[in-house]
Coordinates of C-alpha atoms in Angstrom, one line a residue:
F17 CA 8.6 -34.9 -17.9
Y18 CA 8.8 -31.0 -15.8
G19 CA 7.9 -28.3 -19.3
A20 CA 10.0 -29.7 -21.9
V21 CA 12.6 -31.0 -19.6
R22 CA 13.5 -34.7 -19.2
V23 CA 13.3 -35.0 -15.3
P24 CA 15.7 -37.9 -14.4
I25 CA 14.2 -39.9 -10.9
S26 CA 16.5 -41.1 -8.2
D27 CA 16.6 -44.6 -7.3
V28 CA 14.4 -44.1 -4.1
I29 CA 10.6 -44.6 -5.2
K30 CA 8.5 -46.5 -2.6
I31 CA 5.1 -46.7 -3.9
I32 CA 2.4 -48.9 -2.5
L33 CA -0.5 -49.4 -4.4
N34 CA -3.2 -50.6 -1.4
K35 CA -6.2 -50.7 -3.6
I36 CA -7.5 -49.8 -7.0
T37 CA -11.0 -50.9 -8.6
Q38 CA -13.0 -48.7 -11.4
D39 CA -14.0 -45.5 -9.1
S40 CA -11.4 -45.6 -6.6
I41 CA -7.9 -45.3 -5.6
N42 CA -5.8 -46.0 -2.5
L43 CA -2.4 -45.2 -2.8
H44 CA 0.8 -44.4 -0.2
V45 CA 4.0 -43.0 -1.6
K46 CA 6.4 -43.6 1.0
S47 CA 9.3 -42.2 -0.4
L48 CA 9.6 -40.5 -3.9
S49 CA 12.9 -38.0 -4.7
L50 CA 14.3 -36.7 -7.5
K51 CA 16.5 -34.3 -9.3
E52 CA 15.2 -32.1 -12.2
E53 CA 18.0 -31.4 -14.9
S54 CA 17.4 -27.2 -14.4
G55 CA 17.7 -27.5 -10.7
L56 CA 14.9 -28.5 -9.1
A57 CA 15.5 -31.3 -6.6
I58 CA 13.3 -33.3 -4.2
S59 CA 14.8 -34.5 -1.3
L60 CA 11.9 -36.5 -0.4
L61 CA 8.2 -36.7 -1.0
S62 CA 5.5 -39.1 0.7
F63 CA 2.3 -38.7 1.4
K64 CA -1.1 -41.4 1.4
A65 CA -3.8 -40.3 -0.3
V66 CA -7.4 -41.9 -1.2
A67 CA -9.7 -40.5 -3.8
T68 CA -12.7 -41.7 -4.6
K69 CA -16.3 -41.1 -7.4
N70 CA -17.4 -38.4 -4.6
S71 CA -14.3 -37.8 -2.0
A72 CA -10.5 -38.0 -1.7
S73 CA -7.9 -37.5 1.3
V74 CA -4.2 -37.0 1.2
S75 CA -3.3 -37.5 4.9
D76 CA 0.8 -37.6 6.0
F77 CA 1.8 -35.2 3.8
E78 CA 5.4 -34.0 3.8
L79 CA 7.7 -32.5 1.5
K80 CA 11.9 -32.2 1.5
L81 CA 13.6 -29.9 -0.4
P82 CA 17.2 -29.3 0.2
N83 CA 16.3 -26.0 2.5
S84 CA 12.5 -26.6 2.5
H85 CA 10.6 -28.8 4.5
V86 CA 6.8 -28.6 4.3
F87 CA 4.2 -30.6 6.1
L88 CA 0.2 -30.6 4.9
G89 CA -2.0 -31.4 7.4
D90 CA -5.0 -34.0 6.8
T91 CA -6.5 -32.8 3.5
K92 CA -10.2 -33.6 2.6
A93 CA -12.6 -32.7 -0.3
K94 CA -16.0 -34.0 -1.2
Y95 CA -17.8 -33.4 -4.6
R96 CA -20.0 -34.7 -7.4
I97 CA -18.7 -35.7 -10.7
D98 CA -21.6 -35.4 -13.7
E99 CA -20.1 -36.8 -17.1
G100 CA -16.7 -37.1 -16.2
K101 CA -16.0 -33.5 -14.9
L102 CA -16.2 -31.7 -11.5
V103 CA -19.3 -30.1 -10.5
M104 CA -17.5 -27.3 -8.8
S105 CA -20.8 -25.9 -6.6
S106 CA -20.8 -29.4 -5.0
L107 CA -17.3 -29.2 -3.7
D108 CA -16.2 -29.0 0.0
F109 CA -12.6 -28.8 1.2
S110 CA -10.5 -28.3 4.0
T111 CA -6.7 -28.5 4.2
S112 CA -3.8 -26.8 6.6
I113 CA -0.1 -26.1 6.1
N114 CA 1.5 -27.0 9.6
K115 CA 4.4 -25.1 10.9
S116 CA 6.7 -25.5 7.8
Y117 CA 9.4 -23.5 6.2
I118 CA 10.8 -22.8 1.8
S119 CA 13.5 -21.6 1.0
P120 CA 12.3 -19.2 -2.2
A121 CA 16.4 -20.6 -3.5
D122 CA 15.4 -24.2 -4.1
L123 CA 12.5 -22.8 -6.7
T124 CA 15.2 -21.5 -9.0
S125 CA 14.3 -24.0 -11.7
F126 CA 11.0 -21.9 -11.7
S127 CA 12.8 -18.0 -11.3
P128 CA 16.7 -18.1 -11.2
D129 CA 16.0 -14.7 -9.8
L130 CA 14.5 -16.4 -6.6
R131 CA 18.1 -16.9 -5.6
V132 CA 18.6 -13.7 -4.3
I133 CA 16.0 -14.7 -1.5
S134 CA 18.2 -17.4 -0.1
R135 CA 17.0 -17.8 3.6
P136 CA 13.9 -19.5 4.2
I137 CA 10.7 -18.6 5.2
D138 CA 8.2 -20.0 7.7
I139 CA 4.7 -20.3 6.8
S140 CA 1.2 -22.1 8.2
L141 CA -1.9 -21.6 7.5
K142 CA -5.6 -23.6 7.9
A143 CA -8.1 -22.9 4.9
N144 CA -11.9 -24.5 3.7
G145 CA -14.0 -23.5 1.3
H146 CA -17.0 -24.6 -1.2
G147 CA -17.2 -24.4 -4.9
E148 CA -15.1 -21.8 -6.1
N149 CA -15.0 -19.6 -2.5
I150 CA -11.9 -20.2 -0.4
N151 CA -11.7 -18.7 3.5
I152 CA -8.2 -18.8 5.1
K153 CA -7.7 -18.3 8.4
D154 CA -4.3 -18.0 10.8
L155 CA -1.9 -17.3 7.7
V156 CA 1.5 -16.9 8.9
V157 CA 4.5 -16.0 6.5
K158 CA 7.7 -15.0 8.3
D159 CA 11.5 -14.4 7.1
Q160 CA 13.6 -16.4 9.4
G161 CA 16.2 -13.8 9.7
G162 CA 13.2 -11.4 11.1
E163 CA 13.0 -9.0 7.7
M164 CA 9.2 -9.2 7.0
S165 CA 6.2 -10.5 8.8
I166 CA 2.7 -11.1 7.9
F167 CA 0.3 -12.5 9.7
A168 CA -3.0 -12.4 8.4
S169 CA -6.5 -13.8 7.3
G170 CA -9.1 -13.7 4.4
Y171 CA -11.3 -14.5 2.1
I172 CA -11.8 -15.4 -1.9
Y173 CA -15.3 -15.5 -3.6
D174 CA -15.8 -17.3 -6.9
M175 CA -11.6 -17.2 -7.6
P176 CA -11.7 -17.6 -11.2
L177 CA -12.9 -13.7 -11.4
L178 CA -11.1 -12.4 -8.0
K179 CA -13.9 -9.4 -7.8
D180 CA -14.9 -10.1 -4.2
W181 CA -12.5 -10.4 -1.9
R182 CA -10.7 -9.6 1.8
T183 CA -7.9 -9.8 3.8
D184 CA -7.8 -8.5 7.3
I185 CA -4.0 -7.9 8.3
K186 CA -3.3 -8.5 12.0
Y187 CA 0.6 -7.6 11.5
F188 CA 2.6 -6.8 8.4
R189 CA 6.2 -5.3 8.8
I190 CA 9.0 -5.4 6.1
N191 CA 12.3 -3.8 6.0
Q192 CA 14.3 -1.6 3.0
N193 CA 16.9 -5.1 2.6
Y194 CA 13.8 -7.3 2.2
I195 CA 11.8 -4.8 -0.1
E196 CA 15.2 -4.9 -2.4
R197 CA 15.4 -8.4 -2.9
I198 CA 11.8 -8.6 -3.8
A199 CA 11.9 -6.1 -6.4
K200 CA 15.3 -8.1 -7.7
V201 CA 13.1 -11.4 -8.2
M202 CA 10.5 -9.1 -9.9
K203 CA 12.8 -6.8 -12.0
G204 CA 16.3 -8.5 -12.2
E205 CA 19.5 -8.1 -10.0
D206 CA 20.4 -4.4 -11.8
I207 CA 17.7 -2.9 -10.2
T208 CA 18.8 0.4 -8.3
M209 CA 15.9 1.4 -5.5
P210 CA 15.2 5.1 -4.8
D211 CA 16.3 6.9 -2.3
V212 CA 12.9 7.5 -0.4
I213 CA 13.0 3.5 0.4
E214 CA 15.8 3.6 2.7
R215 CA 14.7 7.0 4.3
I216 CA 10.9 5.4 5.1
G217 CA 13.1 2.3 6.0
D218 CA 11.0 -0.9 8.0
F219 CA 7.4 -0.2 6.4
G220 CA 4.1 -2.2 8.3
Y221 CA 0.4 -1.9 8.1
V222 CA -2.8 -3.4 9.9
G223 CA -5.9 -3.3 8.3
S224 CA -7.7 -4.7 5.6
V225 CA -7.6 -4.7 1.9
S226 CA -10.8 -5.5 0.3
S227 CA -12.7 -5.6 -3.1
R228 CA -16.1 -6.1 -3.8
N229 CA -18.5 -4.9 -6.5
S230 CA -15.6 -3.2 -8.7
K231 CA -14.7 -1.2 -6.0
I232 CA -11.1 -1.9 -4.1
S233 CA -10.7 -0.4 0.1
A234 CA -8.3 -0.5 2.4
N235 CA -8.8 0.6 5.9
G236 CA -6.1 0.7 8.8
K237 CA -2.8 2.1 9.8
L238 CA 0.2 2.4 8.1
T239 CA 3.7 2.6 9.8
S240 CA 7.5 3.9 8.6
N241 CA 10.5 5.0 10.3
V242 CA 9.2 8.5 9.0
G243 CA 5.7 8.3 11.4
N244 CA 2.3 6.3 11.0
V245 CA -0.8 7.7 8.6
A246 CA -4.2 6.0 9.2
I247 CA -6.3 5.2 6.0
N248 CA -9.8 4.6 4.9
C249 CA -9.6 5.1 1.1
S250 CA -11.4 3.1 -1.7
Y251 CA -11.3 3.2 -5.5
G252 CA -13.9 1.6 -8.2
N253 CA -15.9 2.6 -10.8
N254 CA -13.7 5.4 -11.7
M255 CA -14.6 6.9 -8.1
L256 CA -12.0 7.7 -5.4
G257 CA -12.4 8.6 -1.8
A258 CA -10.0 8.8 1.1
N259 CA -9.5 9.6 4.5
I260 CA -5.8 10.5 5.5
N261 CA -5.0 10.8 9.3
T262 CA -1.6 11.6 11.2
D263 CA -0.5 12.2 14.0
G264 CA 3.0 13.2 13.0
I265 CA 5.0 12.1 9.4
D266 CA 8.3 14.1 9.1
I267 CA 8.4 15.0 5.6
G268 CA 11.7 16.6 5.5
K269 CA 13.3 12.9 6.4
L270 CA 10.8 11.4 3.6
L271 CA 11.8 14.1 1.1
A272 CA 15.5 14.6 2.0
D273 CA 15.0 18.3 2.6
E274 CA 16.0 20.0 6.0
R275 CA 13.9 23.0 5.8
L276 CA 10.9 20.7 6.5
G277 CA 9.8 18.4 9.4
N278 CA 6.9 16.9 11.1
I279 CA 3.4 17.7 9.4
A280 CA 0.3 16.4 11.3
T281 CA -2.9 16.4 9.3
K282 CA -6.2 15.0 8.6
I283 CA -7.8 15.1 4.9
E284 CA -10.9 14.0 2.6
L285 CA -10.0 13.3 -0.7
E286 CA -12.6 12.5 -3.2
G287 CA -12.4 12.3 -6.9
K288 CA -13.5 10.9 -10.6
F289 CA -10.6 9.4 -13.2
E290 CA -11.4 8.8 -16.6
K291 CA -9.1 7.2 -18.6
G292 CA -6.5 7.4 -15.9
K293 CA -6.7 11.0 -15.9
A294 CA -8.6 13.0 -13.2
T295 CA -11.8 15.4 -14.0
Y296 CA -12.8 16.1 -10.6
L297 CA -11.3 16.4 -7.5
K298 CA -12.2 17.7 -4.0
L299 CA -10.2 18.1 -0.9
N300 CA -10.9 19.3 2.8
G301 CA -7.9 19.3 4.7
N302 CA -6.7 20.7 8.3
V303 CA -3.3 20.8 9.3
N304 CA -2.4 20.5 13.4
R305 CA 1.2 21.8 12.9
F306 CA 3.3 21.8 9.8
F307 CA 7.5 22.7 10.6
F308 CA 9.0 24.7 7.5
N309 CA 12.4 26.8 8.0
G310 CA 12.2 26.6 12.0
Y311 CA 9.1 27.6 12.5
T312 CA 6.1 25.0 13.1
Y313 CA 2.9 26.8 11.9
R314 CA -0.4 25.4 13.7
D315 CA -4.0 25.2 12.8
I316 CA -4.3 25.6 8.8
E317 CA -7.4 24.6 7.1
I318 CA -7.4 24.2 3.4
N319 CA -10.4 23.4 0.9
G320 CA -10.7 23.2 -2.7
S321 CA -11.8 21.7 -6.1
M322 CA -10.5 21.3 -9.6
M323 CA -12.8 20.5 -12.0
A324 CA -12.0 21.0 -16.1
N325 CA -8.2 21.9 -15.2
V326 CA -10.1 25.0 -13.0
F327 CA -8.8 24.9 -9.1
N328 CA -10.7 26.5 -7.0
G329 CA -10.3 27.2 -3.2
K330 CA -9.1 28.6 0.3
L331 CA -6.6 28.5 2.8
K332 CA -7.1 29.3 6.4
I333 CA -4.1 29.8 8.6
D334 CA -4.8 30.7 12.5
D335 CA -1.7 30.8 14.3
P336 CA -0.1 33.4 16.5
N337 CA 2.3 34.6 14.3
A338 CA 0.6 33.9 10.9
S339 CA -3.4 34.5 10.6
L340 CA -4.8 34.8 7.5
T341 CA -7.1 33.3 4.6
A342 CA -6.7 33.5 0.8
E343 CA -9.1 32.4 -2.0
G344 CA -9.6 32.3 -5.7
E345 CA -10.2 30.4 -9.4
L346 CA -6.6 29.2 -10.6
A347 CA -6.4 28.1 -14.4
K348 CA -3.8 27.9 -17.4
D349 CA -5.3 31.1 -18.4
H350 CA -6.3 33.0 -15.5
I351 CA -6.8 33.9 -11.9
S352 CA -9.9 35.1 -11.1
G353 CA -11.9 35.9 -7.5
F354 CA -8.2 36.2 -5.8
M355 CA -8.7 37.6 -2.0
L356 CA -5.8 37.7 0.9
N357 CA -6.8 38.8 4.0
V358 CA -3.8 38.7 6.2
N359 CA -4.8 39.9 10.2
H360 CA -1.3 39.7 11.4
L361 CA 1.6 38.3 9.9
N362 CA 5.6 38.1 11.0
P363 CA 7.9 36.7 8.5
N364 CA 10.8 37.4 10.9
V365 CA 9.6 35.0 13.2
L366 CA 8.4 32.9 10.8
G367 CA 11.8 32.3 9.5
L368 CA 10.8 33.6 5.9
T369 CA 13.7 36.2 6.5
D370 CA 16.2 37.4 8.8
K371 CA 15.2 40.9 9.0
L372 CA 12.4 42.9 9.6
K373 CA 12.9 41.8 13.3
N374 CA 9.3 43.0 15.6
T375 CA 7.7 44.0 12.5
T376 CA 4.1 42.5 11.8
F377 CA 2.3 43.3 8.7
S378 CA -1.4 43.2 7.9
G379 CA -4.5 44.1 4.6
K380 CA -6.1 43.0 2.0
L381 CA -5.1 42.4 -1.2
K382 CA -7.8 41.7 -4.4
G383 CA -6.9 40.6 -8.0
D384 CA -7.8 39.4 -11.2
F385 CA -5.9 38.5 -14.4
H386 CA -5.7 36.6 -17.6
G387 CA -2.9 35.4 -19.3
N388 CA -0.6 32.4 -19.5
S389 CA 2.3 33.7 -17.9
L390 CA 3.9 36.8 -16.2
D391 CA 4.9 38.8 -19.8
N392 CA 1.2 38.7 -21.1
A393 CA -0.9 38.9 -17.8
V394 CA -3.1 41.5 -17.8
G395 CA -5.9 42.0 -14.7
N396 CA -6.2 44.5 -11.9
L397 CA -4.3 44.1 -7.9
N398 CA -6.1 46.3 -5.6
L399 CA -3.8 46.7 -1.7
H400 CA -6.1 48.3 1.0
D401 CA -6.1 48.6 4.7
F402 CA -2.5 47.9 4.5
R403 CA -0.4 48.0 8.0
M404 CA 3.5 47.6 8.7
S405 CA 4.3 47.9 12.3
T406 CA 7.2 47.8 14.4
S407 CA 5.9 49.1 17.3
P408 CA 3.1 50.3 18.8
D409 CA 4.3 53.9 17.8
S410 CA 5.6 53.1 14.8
V411 CA 3.1 52.1 12.3
F412 CA 3.1 52.6 8.7
V413 CA -0.3 53.0 7.1
L414 CA -1.3 52.2 2.9
N415 CA -5.2 53.1 2.7
N416 CA -5.7 51.6 -0.5
V417 CA -3.3 50.8 -3.8
N418 CA -5.0 50.1 -7.6

């Protein structure tokens, strides 16, 4: 039986029982084929197996499905049996999948949605382990149409708990078509993919992903059609830490906004979370360049922190046409300690207006407000040392306004 369904077996059965004793068996399945009523069809299954009270081996393993062909290398295991049960700490094993291919469409009896992935996937790997620990070497998974590829190795310690594991990804690449197919397998064929998936296009990753001491970490490089990002981040025990570095991401293409373009930045982020909500965040960022509305801003620093829904931050721009600093505290019911110091600002060159040509501004602004909207805001605002210049001989000065 397969599940609760009878498994009709074809008339091709060739099994040789070489030897059987009270504590050993030597079996040779030369040829076995079957077709299960829900669709699983095995064209050929053959292997040799030997098992004793302290060791087992499988060799010459071959499995054929209508569109799949799997070869296992010699599989060996040593172990100890105590009172009829396997002692896991005594287990040593090794196996491999030699160059094989599997068509997910052959497995629709397990999940009908697998039919959307009709093209075979090449697969091979080497593995060995001790007890509940396993090491995987030279894992290769490739779509035969070239839409997805993985080259990786890794390990899992204490498999039942899955708390300590690591994957080293030498190469991973997947395109939007294959992402959509996987999504249909997981969510059903009626799923509609977000437009952003198409804009990202091909997606890749090289680096590591691991879990240890209840902390999940990733250290590597993400690649896509909108740019590349180097990441080093971790999350565990409700604490988040991340370093993000990119030489250029086209956020205009990513967000479908023509006003935006490439951004190159380095960001350090720390955070603490409780019940899925951030209770503390700290951000330090340097933006080398940022394209907005036809102009590329350069040399921007952003520093800030948030705790109990109160944000304290500082912004510094050291661009030839926008030199300024701004800082203050922002909450739902107040803005306090706000200070804006403009050394030099040319809004026309920045593309903020098509007027005010050859006009630059400088000045200082301070303010404190209480209230949760403009309608009930109460506070004070001070503008001083304001200058508007259209030429060296045409300058408007305002010393102080409260």
